[in-house]
Amino acid sequence: MSETGCGISTVFWAEVGKKIGATVYSCRLQFKKADELKICHARQISGVNFMIGDSWKVLQRFAEKQAEIDFLFLDSAASRMHTFKEFLIMEKCLHPGSRVLG
């Protein structure tokens, strides 16, 4: 499972990931929000792999290493074009049956 734009949704995806045995990755532009989540929701988000930096750059590096993504949640920006670019970067990681929410 992978998401862009960590926040309270990260807590939810972490819980889902634990229930289904999935690895959860969360991308955020700056450390602040990820650090706040680690402090306020440490137990709930244990196991979440945070990736800090510009989503396009981070996702490009991630996509080069990751084989397949089962679920992708794109929620990092209000701009639909930004989200579409994220999708295009991650498209090669999707497979038949993958789910995308944006």
C-alpha positions as CSV (number, residue, x, y, z in Angstrom):
1,M,0.0,0.0,0.0
2,S,1.3,3.4,-0.8
3,E,-0.1,6.9,-0.1
4,T,0.9,10.5,-0.8
5,G,0.0,13.2,1.6
6,C,0.4,11.6,5.1
7,G,-2.1,12.7,7.8
8,I,-4.9,11.1,9.7
9,S,-5.5,8.8,6.7
10,T,-2.0,7.3,7.4
11,V,-3.4,6.0,10.8
12,F,-6.3,4.3,8.9
13,W,-4.0,2.8,6.2
14,A,-1.6,1.6,8.9
15,E,-4.4,-0.3,10.6
16,V,-5.6,-1.8,7.3
17,G,-2.1,-2.8,6.5
18,K,-1.7,-4.6,9.8
19,K,-4.9,-6.5,9.3
20,I,-4.1,-7.7,5.8
21,G,-0.3,-8.1,6.2
22,A,0.6,-5.3,3.8
23,T,3.6,-3.0,3.9
24,V,2.5,0.6,4.0
25,Y,4.5,3.5,2.5
26,S,3.6,7.2,3.1
27,C,5.1,10.1,1.2
28,R,5.2,13.6,2.6
29,L,6.9,16.8,1.4
30,Q,8.2,17.8,4.9
31,F,9.2,16.0,8.1
32,K,6.9,17.9,10.3
33,K,3.6,16.1,9.7
34,A,5.3,12.7,9.7
35,D,7.0,13.5,13.0
36,E,3.7,14.7,14.5
37,L,2.1,11.4,13.5
38,K,5.0,9.4,15.0
39,I,4.5,11.3,18.3
40,C,0.7,11.3,18.5
41,H,-0.1,7.9,16.9
42,A,3.1,5.9,17.5
43,R,1.4,2.6,18.3
44,Q,-1.1,2.8,15.4
45,I,1.5,3.8,12.7
46,S,4.3,1.4,13.7
47,G,5.5,-0.2,10.6
48,V,4.7,2.7,8.3
49,N,7.6,3.5,6.0
50,F,7.8,7.3,5.6
51,M,9.3,8.8,2.5
52,I,10.1,12.5,2.9
53,G,10.5,14.9,-0.1
54,D,8.8,16.1,-3.2
55,S,6.3,13.4,-4.2
56,W,7.3,13.3,-7.9
57,K,11.0,12.7,-7.0
58,V,10.2,10.3,-4.1
59,L,7.7,8.3,-6.2
60,Q,10.1,8.1,-9.1
61,R,12.8,6.6,-6.9
62,F,10.2,4.3,-5.2
63,A,8.8,3.2,-8.6
64,E,12.3,2.2,-9.8
65,K,12.7,-0.2,-6.8
66,Q,9.1,-1.4,-6.1
67,A,7.7,-4.3,-8.2
68,E,4.0,-4.0,-7.6
69,I,1.5,-1.9,-5.6
70,D,-1.8,-3.3,-4.7
71,F,-3.3,-0.1,-3.4
72,L,-2.4,3.5,-4.2
73,F,-3.9,6.5,-2.4
74,L,-3.0,9.9,-4.0
75,D,-3.8,12.7,-1.7
76,S,-0.8,15.1,-1.6
77,A,-2.1,18.1,-3.5
78,A,-5.2,20.0,-4.3
79,S,-4.1,20.1,-8.0
80,R,-5.5,17.3,-10.1
81,M,-2.6,17.7,-12.5
82,H,-0.2,17.1,-9.7
83,T,-2.1,14.0,-8.7
84,F,-2.2,12.8,-12.4
85,K,1.6,13.2,-12.6
86,E,1.9,11.1,-9.4
87,F,-0.3,8.5,-11.1
88,L,1.7,8.4,-14.2
89,I,4.9,7.9,-12.2
90,M,3.4,5.0,-10.3
91,E,1.5,3.4,-13.2
92,K,4.2,0.9,-13.9
93,C,3.9,-0.4,-10.4
94,L,0.2,-1.2,-10.8
95,H,-1.1,-4.6,-11.9
96,P,-4.5,-6.1,-12.8
97,G,-6.5,-5.8,-9.6
98,S,-4.6,-2.8,-8.2
99,R,-6.8,-0.1,-6.7
100,V,-6.2,3.6,-7.0
101,L,-7.9,6.3,-5.0
102,G,-7.2,9.9,-5.7
